[in-house]
Amino acid sequence: MAYTLAEMRRTLEAGWGPLGGRVADTWRDFNRAHFGGRLRPLPIFLTPSTPYGNRLGWTCCREKVTHIALAAPSQGKVLVADRGVLLHEMIHQLLHETGECIRHAGEPWCREIMRLHRMITGSPIWAARTTVVKVRTADGGRASRRINPPHPDTGEPSLTQAEIARWPYSVGLDFGKL
Ligand SMILES: [Zn+2]
């Protein structure tokens, strides 16, 4: 049976009070504004520490997106994860639901951050998926190198892979606190 928005909100509010309610509202608003309302409600957990060091959310490394976990402090009332973290995680959610590659190195991820960036800022960015190219080395040999190639028509350089993986922070977009 499908998990509903009301259940999502109730669970978050039961655990986190008004902060949890804001997380649910932000997910709902982002879903409507940026994903055409097609993302399915899913459990969102606020957790005191993350298994991957200082990651703020960790849908990232998983092949299946069954929930979104947001890093919260062990004390205090303000989430470490902010609205930008939630939006980032929702992109992973979208790619999981559409059956596409959810990884930062994939073409679908690049397509979505370009789409969202233009929608939100009005300005385009170029994010190319990682490609392996052969390069000539100083001693005359050949080596493989991973690059994010420039735009095929305009020649505009791509964001680096680190910038692609850390959108929206990497480009200075701040969506504020939850
Ligand atoms: Zn990610």
CSV table of N, CA and C and ligand atoms in Angstrom, one decimal:
chain,number,residue,atom,x,y,z
A,1,MET,N,0.8,-1.2,0.0
A,1,MET,CA,0.0,0.0,0.0
A,1,MET,C,0.9,1.3,0.0
A,2,ALA,N,0.5,2.2,-0.7
A,2,ALA,CA,1.3,3.4,-0.9
A,2,ALA,C,1.4,4.2,0.4
A,3,TYR,N,2.5,4.8,0.6
A,3,TYR,CA,2.8,5.6,1.8
A,3,TYR,C,2.2,7.0,1.4
A,4,THR,N,1.4,7.6,2.2
A,4,THR,CA,0.8,8.9,1.8
A,4,THR,C,1.5,10.1,2.4
A,5,LEU,N,1.2,11.2,1.8
A,5,LEU,CA,1.8,12.5,2.3
A,5,LEU,C,1.4,12.7,3.7
A,6,ALA,N,0.1,12.4,4.1
A,6,ALA,CA,-0.4,12.6,5.5
A,6,ALA,C,0.4,11.7,6.4
A,7,GLU,N,0.7,10.5,6.0
A,7,GLU,CA,1.5,9.6,6.9
A,7,GLU,C,3.0,10.1,7.0
A,8,MET,N,3.5,10.6,5.9
A,8,MET,CA,4.8,11.2,6.0
A,8,MET,C,4.9,12.4,6.9
A,9,ARG,N,3.9,13.2,6.8
A,9,ARG,CA,3.9,14.4,7.7
A,9,ARG,C,3.7,14.0,9.2
A,10,ARG,N,2.8,13.1,9.4
A,10,ARG,CA,2.5,12.7,10.8
A,10,ARG,C,3.7,12.1,11.4
A,11,THR,N,4.4,11.2,10.7
A,11,THR,CA,5.6,10.6,11.3
A,11,THR,C,6.7,11.6,11.6
A,12,LEU,N,6.9,12.5,10.6
A,12,LEU,CA,7.9,13.6,10.9
A,12,LEU,C,7.5,14.5,12.0
A,13,GLU,N,6.3,14.8,12.1
A,13,GLU,CA,5.8,15.7,13.2
A,13,GLU,C,5.9,15.0,14.6
A,14,ALA,N,5.6,13.7,14.6
A,14,ALA,CA,5.6,12.9,15.8
A,14,ALA,C,7.0,12.9,16.4
A,15,GLY,N,8.0,12.7,15.5
A,15,GLY,CA,9.4,12.6,15.9
A,15,GLY,C,10.1,14.0,16.1
A,16,TRP,N,9.7,15.0,15.3
A,16,TRP,CA,10.4,16.2,15.3
A,16,TRP,C,9.6,17.5,15.5
A,17,GLY,N,8.3,17.3,15.8
A,17,GLY,CA,7.5,18.5,16.0
A,17,GLY,C,7.5,19.4,14.8
A,18,PRO,N,7.5,20.8,15.1
A,18,PRO,CA,7.3,21.7,14.0
A,18,PRO,C,8.4,21.6,12.9
A,19,LEU,N,9.6,21.2,13.3
A,19,LEU,CA,10.7,21.0,12.4
A,19,LEU,C,10.4,19.9,11.4
A,20,GLY,N,9.8,18.8,11.9
A,20,GLY,CA,9.4,17.7,11.1
A,20,GLY,C,8.3,18.1,10.1
A,21,GLY,N,7.4,18.9,10.6
A,21,GLY,CA,6.3,19.4,9.8
A,21,GLY,C,6.9,20.3,8.6
A,22,ARG,N,7.9,21.1,8.9
A,22,ARG,CA,8.5,21.9,7.9
A,22,ARG,C,9.2,21.1,6.8
A,23,VAL,N,9.8,20.0,7.3
A,23,VAL,CA,10.5,19.1,6.3
A,23,VAL,C,9.4,18.5,5.3
A,24,ALA,N,8.3,18.0,5.9
A,24,ALA,CA,7.2,17.5,5.1
A,24,ALA,C,6.7,18.5,4.1
A,25,ASP,N,6.5,19.7,4.6
A,25,ASP,CA,5.9,20.8,3.7
A,25,ASP,C,6.9,21.1,2.6
A,26,THR,N,8.2,21.2,3.0
A,26,THR,CA,9.2,21.5,2.0
A,26,THR,C,9.3,20.4,0.9
A,27,TRP,N,9.2,19.2,1.3
A,27,TRP,CA,9.2,18.1,0.3
A,27,TRP,C,8.0,18.2,-0.6
A,28,ARG,N,6.8,18.5,0.0
A,28,ARG,CA,5.6,18.7,-0.8
A,28,ARG,C,5.7,19.8,-1.8
A,29,ASP,N,6.3,21.0,-1.3
A,29,ASP,CA,6.4,22.1,-2.2
A,29,ASP,C,7.4,21.9,-3.3
A,30,PHE,N,8.6,21.3,-3.0
A,30,PHE,CA,9.6,21.0,-4.0
A,30,PHE,C,9.0,20.1,-5.0
A,31,ASN,N,8.2,19.1,-4.6
A,31,ASN,CA,7.7,18.1,-5.5
A,31,ASN,C,6.7,18.8,-6.5
A,32,ARG,N,5.9,19.7,-6.0
A,32,ARG,CA,5.0,20.4,-6.9
A,32,ARG,C,5.7,21.4,-7.8
A,33,ALA,N,6.7,22.1,-7.2
A,33,ALA,CA,7.3,23.2,-8.0
A,33,ALA,C,8.3,22.7,-9.0
A,34,HIS,N,9.0,21.6,-8.7
A,34,HIS,CA,10.2,21.2,-9.5
A,34,HIS,C,10.1,19.8,-10.1
A,35,PHE,N,9.1,19.0,-9.7
A,35,PHE,CA,9.0,17.6,-10.2
A,35,PHE,C,7.6,17.3,-10.7
A,36,GLY,N,6.8,18.3,-10.9
A,36,GLY,CA,5.5,18.1,-11.4
A,36,GLY,C,4.6,17.3,-10.5
A,37,GLY,N,4.9,17.3,-9.2
A,37,GLY,CA,4.1,16.5,-8.3
A,37,GLY,C,4.1,15.0,-8.4
A,38,ARG,N,5.1,14.5,-9.2
A,38,ARG,CA,5.0,13.1,-9.5
A,38,ARG,C,5.8,12.2,-8.5
A,39,LEU,N,6.7,12.8,-7.7
A,39,LEU,CA,7.4,12.0,-6.7
A,39,LEU,C,6.4,11.4,-5.7
A,40,ARG,N,6.7,10.2,-5.3
A,40,ARG,CA,5.8,9.5,-4.4
A,40,ARG,C,6.3,9.7,-2.9
A,41,PRO,N,5.3,10.0,-2.0
A,41,PRO,CA,5.7,10.2,-0.6
A,41,PRO,C,6.5,9.0,-0.1
A,42,LEU,N,7.6,9.3,0.6
A,42,LEU,CA,8.4,8.2,1.2
A,42,LEU,C,8.8,8.6,2.6
A,43,PRO,N,9.2,7.6,3.4
A,43,PRO,CA,9.7,8.0,4.7
A,43,PRO,C,10.9,8.9,4.7
A,44,ILE,N,10.9,9.9,5.5
A,44,ILE,CA,12.0,10.8,5.7
A,44,ILE,C,12.5,10.7,7.1
A,45,PHE,N,13.7,10.4,7.4
A,45,PHE,CA,14.2,10.3,8.7
A,45,PHE,C,15.2,11.4,9.0
A,46,LEU,N,15.1,11.9,10.2
A,46,LEU,CA,16.2,12.9,10.6
A,46,LEU,C,17.0,12.1,11.6
A,47,THR,N,18.3,12.0,11.3
A,47,THR,CA,19.1,11.1,12.1
A,47,THR,C,20.3,11.8,12.6
A,48,PRO,N,20.8,11.5,13.8
A,48,PRO,CA,21.8,12.3,14.5
A,48,PRO,C,23.2,12.1,13.9
A,49,SER,N,23.5,11.1,13.2
A,49,SER,CA,24.8,11.0,12.6
A,49,SER,C,24.7,10.2,11.3
A,50,THR,N,25.7,10.3,10.5
A,50,THR,CA,25.6,9.6,9.2
A,50,THR,C,26.7,8.5,9.1
A,51,PRO,N,26.4,7.5,8.4
A,51,PRO,CA,27.4,6.4,8.2
A,51,PRO,C,28.5,6.8,7.2
A,52,TYR,N,28.3,7.9,6.5
A,52,TYR,CA,29.3,8.2,5.5
A,52,TYR,C,30.0,9.6,5.9
A,53,GLY,N,30.5,9.6,7.1
A,53,GLY,CA,31.2,10.8,7.5
A,53,GLY,C,30.3,12.0,7.6
A,54,ASN,N,30.7,13.1,6.9
A,54,ASN,CA,30.0,14.3,7.0
A,54,ASN,C,28.9,14.5,5.9
A,55,ARG,N,28.5,13.5,5.2
A,55,ARG,CA,27.4,13.7,4.3
A,55,ARG,C,26.2,14.2,5.0
A,56,LEU,N,25.5,15.1,4.4
A,56,LEU,CA,24.3,15.7,5.0
A,56,LEU,C,23.0,14.9,4.7
A,57,GLY,N,23.1,14.2,3.6
A,57,GLY,CA,21.9,13.3,3.4
A,57,GLY,C,22.5,12.1,2.7
A,58,TRP,N,21.9,10.9,2.8
A,58,TRP,CA,22.6,9.8,2.2
A,58,TRP,C,21.7,8.9,1.4
A,59,THR,N,20.9,9.5,0.6
A,59,THR,CA,20.3,8.7,-0.4
A,59,THR,C,21.4,8.3,-1.4
A,60,CYS,N,22.3,9.2,-1.5
A,60,CYS,CA,23.3,9.2,-2.6
A,60,CYS,C,23.9,7.9,-3.0
A,61,CYS,N,24.5,7.2,-2.1
A,61,CYS,CA,25.3,6.0,-2.5
A,61,CYS,C,24.4,4.8,-2.8
A,62,ARG,N,23.2,4.8,-2.6
A,62,ARG,CA,22.4,3.6,-2.7
A,62,ARG,C,21.8,3.4,-4.1
A,63,GLU,N,21.6,2.2,-4.4
A,63,GLU,CA,21.0,1.9,-5.7
A,63,GLU,C,19.5,1.9,-5.6
A,64,LYS,N,18.9,1.7,-4.4
A,64,LYS,CA,17.5,1.8,-4.1
A,64,LYS,C,17.2,3.0,-3.2
A,65,VAL,N,16.2,3.8,-3.6
A,65,VAL,CA,15.9,4.9,-2.7
A,65,VAL,C,14.6,4.6,-2.0
A,66,THR,N,14.7,4.0,-0.8
A,66,THR,CA,13.5,3.6,-0.1
A,66,THR,C,13.1,4.7,0.9
A,67,HIS,N,14.0,5.6,1.2
A,67,HIS,CA,13.8,6.6,2.2
A,67,HIS,C,14.8,7.7,2.0
A,68,ILE,N,14.6,8.8,2.6
A,68,ILE,CA,15.6,9.9,2.6
A,68,ILE,C,16.0,10.1,4.0
A,69,ALA,N,17.2,10.2,4.3
A,69,ALA,CA,17.7,10.4,5.6
A,69,ALA,C,18.4,11.8,5.6
A,70,LEU,N,18.1,12.6,6.6
A,70,LEU,CA,18.7,13.9,6.7
A,70,LEU,C,19.5,14.0,8.0
A,71,ALA,N,20.7,14.5,7.9
A,71,ALA,CA,21.6,14.6,9.1
A,71,ALA,C,21.0,15.7,10.0
A,72,ALA,N,20.9,15.4,11.2
A,72,ALA,CA,20.5,16.3,12.3
A,72,ALA,C,21.5,16.4,13.4
A,73,PRO,N,21.6,17.4,14.1
A,73,PRO,CA,22.6,17.5,15.2
A,73,PRO,C,22.2,16.6,16.3
A,74,SER,N,23.2,16.2,17.1
A,74,SER,CA,22.9,15.4,18.3
A,74,SER,C,22.3,16.2,19.4
A,75,GLN,N,22.5,17.5,19.3
A,75,GLN,CA,21.8,18.4,20.2
A,75,GLN,C,21.4,19.7,19.5
A,76,GLY,N,20.5,20.4,20.1
A,76,GLY,CA,20.0,21.6,19.4
A,76,GLY,C,18.8,21.3,18.5
A,77,LYS,N,18.3,22.3,17.9
A,77,LYS,CA,17.0,22.2,17.3
A,77,LYS,C,17.1,22.4,15.8
A,78,VAL,N,18.2,22.8,15.3
A,78,VAL,CA,18.3,23.1,13.9
A,78,VAL,C,19.0,22.0,13.1
A,79,LEU,N,18.4,21.6,12.0
A,79,LEU,CA,18.9,20.5,11.2
A,79,LEU,C,20.3,21.0,10.6
A,80,VAL,N,21.2,20.0,10.5
A,80,VAL,CA,22.4,20.3,9.7
A,80,VAL,C,22.0,20.3,8.3
A,81,ALA,N,21.2,19.3,7.8
A,81,ALA,CA,20.8,19.3,6.5
A,81,ALA,C,19.8,20.5,6.3
A,82,ASP,N,19.9,21.1,5.1
A,82,ASP,CA,19.0,22.3,4.9
A,82,ASP,C,18.1,22.0,3.7
A,83,ARG,N,17.4,23.0,3.2
A,83,ARG,CA,16.5,22.7,2.1
A,83,ARG,C,17.2,22.3,0.8
A,84,GLY,N,18.4,22.7,0.6
A,84,GLY,CA,19.2,22.3,-0.6
A,84,GLY,C,19.5,20.8,-0.5
A,85,VAL,N,19.8,20.3,0.7
A,85,VAL,CA,20.1,18.9,0.9
A,85,VAL,C,18.8,18.1,0.5
A,86,LEU,N,17.7,18.6,0.9
A,86,LEU,CA,16.5,17.8,0.6
A,86,LEU,C,16.2,17.8,-0.9
A,87,LEU,N,16.4,18.9,-1.5
A,87,LEU,CA,16.2,19.0,-3.0
A,87,LEU,C,17.2,18.0,-3.7
A,88,HIS,N,18.4,18.0,-3.3
A,88,HIS,CA,19.5,17.1,-3.8
A,88,HIS,C,19.0,15.7,-3.7
A,89,GLU,N,18.5,15.3,-2.5
A,89,GLU,CA,18.1,13.9,-2.3
A,89,GLU,C,16.8,13.6,-3.1
A,90,MET,N,16.0,14.6,-3.3
A,90,MET,CA,14.8,14.4,-4.1
A,90,MET,C,15.1,14.1,-5.6
A,91,ILE,N,16.3,14.6,-6.1
A,91,ILE,CA,16.7,14.2,-7.4
A,91,ILE,C,17.0,12.7,-7.5
A,92,HIS,N,17.8,12.3,-6.4
A,92,HIS,CA,18.0,10.8,-6.4
A,92,HIS,C,16.7,10.0,-6.4
A,93,GLN,N,15.8,10.5,-5.6
A,93,GLN,CA,14.5,9.9,-5.5
A,93,GLN,C,13.8,9.8,-6.9
A,94,LEU,N,13.8,10.9,-7.6
A,94,LEU,CA,13.2,10.9,-8.9
A,94,LEU,C,13.8,9.9,-9.8
A,95,LEU,N,15.2,9.8,-9.9
A,95,LEU,CA,15.9,8.9,-10.8
A,95,LEU,C,15.6,7.5,-10.4
A,96,HIS,N,15.5,7.2,-9.1
A,96,HIS,CA,15.1,5.9,-8.7
A,96,HIS,C,13.7,5.5,-9.2
A,97,GLU,N,12.8,6.4,-9.0
A,97,GLU,CA,11.4,6.1,-9.4
A,97,GLU,C,11.2,6.0,-10.9
A,98,THR,N,12.1,6.7,-11.7
A,98,THR,CA,11.9,6.5,-13.1
A,98,THR,C,12.8,5.4,-13.7
A,99,GLY,N,13.5,4.7,-12.7
A,99,GLY,CA,14.3,3.6,-13.1
A,99,GLY,C,15.6,4.0,-13.8
A,100,GLU,N,16.1,5.2,-13.6
A,100,GLU,CA,17.3,5.6,-14.3
A,100,GLU,C,18.5,5.5,-13.3
A,101,CYS,N,19.7,5.7,-13.8
A,101,CYS,CA,20.9,5.7,-13.0
A,101,CYS,C,20.8,6.8,-12.0
A,102,ILE,N,20.9,6.5,-10.7
A,102,ILE,CA,20.8,7.5,-9.7
A,102,ILE,C,22.1,8.2,-9.3
A,103,ARG,N,23.2,7.7,-10.0
A,103,ARG,CA,24.5,8.2,-9.6
A,103,ARG,C,24.9,9.5,-10.1
A,104,HIS,N,25.7,10.3,-9.4
A,104,HIS,CA,26.2,11.6,-9.8
A,104,HIS,C,26.9,11.6,-11.1
A,105,ALA,N,27.5,10.4,-11.4
A,105,ALA,CA,28.4,10.4,-12.6
A,105,ALA,C,27.5,10.1,-13.9
A,106,GLY,N,26.3,9.8,-13.7
A,106,GLY,CA,25.4,9.4,-14.8
A,106,GLY,C,24.8,10.6,-15.6
A,107,GLU,N,24.4,10.3,-16.8
A,107,GLU,CA,23.7,11.3,-17.6
A,107,GLU,C,22.4,11.8,-17.0
A,108,PRO,N,21.5,10.9,-16.5
A,108,PRO,CA,20.3,11.4,-15.9
A,108,PRO,C,20.5,12.5,-14.8
A,109,TRP,N,21.5,12.2,-13.9
A,109,TRP,CA,21.8,13.2,-12.9
A,109,TRP,C,22.1,14.6,-13.5
A,110,CYS,N,23.0,14.5,-14.5
A,110,CYS,CA,23.4,15.8,-15.1
A,110,CYS,C,22.2,16.5,-15.8
A,111,ARG,N,21.4,15.7,-16.4
A,111,ARG,CA,20.2,16.3,-17.1
A,111,ARG,C,19.3,17.0,-16.0
A,112,GLU,N,19.1,16.4,-14.9
A,112,GLU,CA,18.2,16.9,-13.9
A,112,GLU,C,18.8,18.2,-13.2
A,113,ILE,N,20.1,18.2,-12.9
A,113,ILE,CA,20.6,19.4,-12.3
A,113,ILE,C,20.6,20.6,-13.3
A,114,MET,N,20.8,20.3,-14.6
A,114,MET,CA,20.7,21.3,-15.6
A,114,MET,C,19.3,21.9,-15.7
A,115,ARG,N,18.3,20.9,-15.7
A,115,ARG,CA,16.9,21.3,-15.8
A,115,ARG,C,16.5,22.2,-14.6
A,116,LEU,N,16.9,21.7,-13.4
A,116,LEU,CA,16.5,22.4,-12.1
A,116,LEU,C,17.2,23.8,-12.0
A,117,HIS,N,18.5,23.7,-12.4
A,117,HIS,CA,19.3,25.0,-12.3
A,117,HIS,C,18.6,26.1,-13.1
A,118,ARG,N,18.3,25.7,-14.4
A,118,ARG,CA,17.7,26.7,-15.3
A,118,ARG,C,16.3,27.1,-14.7
A,119,MET,N,15.5,26.2,-14.2
A,119,MET,CA,14.2,26.5,-13.7
A,119,MET,C,14.3,27.4,-12.5
A,120,ILE,N,15.3,27.2,-11.7
A,120,ILE,CA,15.3,28.0,-10.4
A,120,ILE,C,16.0,29.3,-10.6
A,121,THR,N,17.1,29.3,-11.4
A,121,THR,CA,17.9,30.6,-11.5
A,121,THR,C,17.6,31.3,-12.8
A,122,GLY,N,17.0,30.7,-13.8
A,122,GLY,CA,16.8,31.3,-15.1
A,122,GLY,C,18.1,31.2,-16.0
A,123,SER,N,19.2,30.7,-15.4
A,123,SER,CA,20.4,30.6,-16.2
A,123,SER,C,20.8,29.2,-16.4
A,124,PRO,N,21.4,28.9,-17.6
A,124,PRO,CA,21.8,27.5,-17.9
A,124,PRO,C,23.2,27.2,-17.3
A,125,ILE,N,23.4,25.9,-17.0
A,125,ILE,CA,24.7,25.4,-16.6
A,125,ILE,C,24.9,24.2,-17.5
A,126,TRP,N,26.2,23.9,-17.8
A,126,TRP,CA,26.5,22.7,-18.6
A,126,TRP,C,27.2,21.7,-17.6
A,127,ALA,N,26.5,20.5,-17.5
A,127,ALA,CA,27.0,19.4,-16.7
A,127,ALA,C,27.1,18.2,-17.6
A,128,ALA,N,28.3,17.8,-17.9
A,128,ALA,CA,28.4,16.6,-18.8
A,128,ALA,C,28.8,15.4,-17.9
A,129,ARG,N,28.2,14.3,-18.3
A,129,ARG,CA,28.5,13.1,-17.5
A,129,ARG,C,30.0,12.7,-17.8
A,130,THR,N,30.5,12.0,-16.9
A,130,THR,CA,31.9,11.6,-16.9
A,130,THR,C,32.2,10.7,-18.2
A,131,THR,N,33.2,11.0,-18.9
A,131,THR,CA,33.6,10.2,-20.1
A,131,THR,C,35.1,9.8,-19.9
A,132,VAL,N,35.5,8.6,-20.3
A,132,VAL,CA,36.9,8.2,-20.2
A,132,VAL,C,37.5,8.5,-21.6
A,133,VAL,N,38.6,9.3,-21.6
A,133,VAL,CA,39.3,9.5,-22.9
A,133,VAL,C,40.7,9.0,-22.7
A,134,LYS,N,41.3,8.8,-23.9
A,134,LYS,CA,42.7,8.4,-24.0
A,134,LYS,C,43.6,9.7,-24.2
A,135,VAL,N,44.6,9.8,-23.4
A,135,VAL,CA,45.5,11.0,-23.5
A,135,VAL,C,46.9,10.5,-23.7
A,136,ARG,N,47.7,11.3,-24.4
A,136,ARG,CA,49.1,11.0,-24.5
A,136,ARG,C,49.9,11.5,-23.3
A,137,THR,N,50.7,10.7,-22.8
A,137,THR,CA,51.5,11.0,-21.6
A,137,THR,C,52.8,11.6,-22.0
A,138,ALA,N,53.5,12.2,-21.1
A,138,ALA,CA,54.7,13.0,-21.4
A,138,ALA,C,55.8,12.0,-22.0
A,139,ASP,N,55.8,10.8,-21.6
A,139,ASP,CA,56.8,9.8,-22.1
A,139,ASP,C,56.3,9.2,-23.4
A,140,GLY,N,55.3,9.7,-24.0
A,140,GLY,CA,54.8,9.2,-25.3
A,140,GLY,C,53.8,8.1,-25.3
A,141,GLY,N,53.5,7.6,-24.0
A,141,GLY,CA,52.5,6.5,-23.9
A,141,GLY,C,51.1,7.0,-23.9
A,142,ARG,N,50.2,6.2,-23.6
A,142,ARG,CA,48.8,6.5,-23.6
A,142,ARG,C,48.2,6.2,-22.3
A,143,ALA,N,47.3,7.0,-21.8
A,143,ALA,CA,46.7,6.7,-20.5
A,143,ALA,C,45.2,7.1,-20.6
A,144,SER,N,44.4,6.6,-19.7
A,144,SER,CA,43.0,6.9,-19.7
A,144,SER,C,42.8,8.0,-18.6
A,145,ARG,N,41.9,8.9,-19.0
A,145,ARG,CA,41.6,9.9,-18.0
A,145,ARG,C,40.1,10.2,-18.0
A,146,ARG,N,39.5,10.4,-16.9
A,146,ARG,CA,38.1,10.7,-16.8
A,146,ARG,C,37.9,12.2,-16.9
A,147,ILE,N,37.0,12.6,-17.8
A,147,ILE,CA,36.8,14.1,-18.0
A,147,ILE,C,35.3,14.3,-18.1
A,148,ASN,N,34.9,15.5,-17.9
A,148,ASN,CA,33.5,16.0,-18.1
A,148,ASN,C,33.6,16.9,-19.3
A,149,PRO,N,33.3,16.4,-20.5
A,149,PRO,CA,33.6,17.2,-21.7
A,149,PRO,C,32.8,18.5,-21.8
A,150,PRO,N,33.4,19.5,-22.6
A,150,PRO,CA,32.7,20.7,-22.8
A,150,PRO,C,31.4,20.5,-23.7
A,151,HIS,N,30.6,21.5,-23.7
A,151,HIS,CA,29.3,21.4,-24.5
A,151,HIS,C,29.7,21.2,-26.0
A,152,PRO,N,29.1,20.3,-26.7
A,152,PRO,CA,29.4,19.9,-28.0
A,152,PRO,C,29.2,21.1,-29.0
A,153,ASP,N,28.3,21.9,-28.7
A,153,ASP,CA,28.0,23.0,-29.7
A,153,ASP,C,28.6,24.3,-29.3
A,154,THR,N,28.6,24.7,-28.0
A,154,THR,CA,29.1,26.0,-27.6
A,154,THR,C,30.5,26.0,-27.1
A,155,GLY,N,31.0,24.8,-26.7
A,155,GLY,CA,32.3,24.7,-26.2
A,155,GLY,C,32.4,25.1,-24.7
A,156,GLU,N,31.2,25.4,-24.1
A,156,GLU,CA,31.2,25.8,-22.7
A,156,GLU,C,31.8,24.7,-21.9
A,157,PRO,N,32.7,25.0,-20.9
A,157,PRO,CA,33.3,24.0,-20.1
A,157,PRO,C,32.2,23.4,-19.2
A,158,SER,N,32.3,22.1,-18.9
A,158,SER,CA,31.4,21.5,-18.0
A,158,SER,C,31.7,21.8,-16.5
A,159,LEU,N,30.8,21.8,-15.7
A,159,LEU,CA,31.1,21.7,-14.2
A,159,LEU,C,32.0,20.5,-14.0
A,160,THR,N,32.8,20.6,-13.0
A,160,THR,CA,33.7,19.4,-12.7
A,160,THR,C,32.8,18.3,-12.0
A,161,GLN,N,33.3,17.1,-12.0
A,161,GLN,CA,32.5,16.0,-11.4
A,161,GLN,C,32.2,16.4,-9.9
A,162,ALA,N,33.2,17.0,-9.2
A,162,ALA,CA,32.9,17.3,-7.8
A,162,ALA,C,31.8,18.3,-7.7
A,163,GLU,N,31.8,19.3,-8.6
A,163,GLU,CA,30.7,20.3,-8.6
A,163,GLU,C,29.4,19.7,-9.0
A,164,ILE,N,29.4,18.7,-9.9
A,164,ILE,CA,28.2,18.0,-10.3
A,164,ILE,C,27.6,17.3,-9.2
A,165,ALA,N,28.5,16.6,-8.4
A,165,ALA,CA,28.1,15.7,-7.3
A,165,ALA,C,27.5,16.5,-6.2
A,166,ARG,N,28.0,17.8,-6.1
A,166,ARG,CA,27.6,18.6,-4.9
A,166,ARG,C,26.6,19.7,-5.2
A,167,TRP,N,25.9,19.6,-6.4
A,167,TRP,CA,24.9,20.6,-6.7
A,167,TRP,C,23.8,20.4,-5.6
A,168,PRO,N,23.2,21.5,-5.1
A,168,PRO,CA,23.3,22.9,-5.5
A,168,PRO,C,24.4,23.7,-4.8
A,169,TYR,N,25.0,23.2,-3.8
A,169,TYR,CA,26.0,24.0,-3.0
A,169,TYR,C,27.2,24.4,-3.8
A,170,SER,N,27.6,23.5,-4.7
A,170,SER,CA,28.8,23.8,-5.5
A,170,SER,C,28.7,25.0,-6.4
A,171,VAL,N,27.5,25.4,-6.7
A,171,VAL,CA,27.3,26.6,-7.6
A,171,VAL,C,26.8,27.8,-6.8
A,172,GLY,N,26.8,27.6,-5.4
A,172,GLY,CA,26.4,28.8,-4.6
A,172,GLY,C,25.0,29.0,-4.4
A,173,LEU,N,24.2,28.0,-4.7
A,173,LEU,CA,22.7,28.2,-4.5
A,173,LEU,C,22.4,27.8,-3.1
A,174,ASP,N,21.7,28.7,-2.4
A,174,ASP,CA,21.3,28.5,-1.0
A,174,ASP,C,19.8,28.6,-0.9
A,175,PHE,N,19.2,27.5,-0.5
A,175,PHE,CA,17.8,27.4,-0.4
A,175,PHE,C,17.3,27.7,1.1
A,176,GLY,N,18.2,27.9,2.0
A,176,GLY,CA,17.9,28.3,3.3
A,176,GLY,C,17.6,27.0,4.2
A,177,LYS,N,17.4,27.3,5.5
A,177,LYS,CA,17.2,26.3,6.5
A,177,LYS,C,15.8,25.6,6.4
A,178,LEU,N,15.7,24.4,6.9
A,178,LEU,CA,14.4,23.8,7.0
A,178,LEU,C,13.7,24.2,8.2
B,1,ZN,ZN,23.8,12.8,-4.0
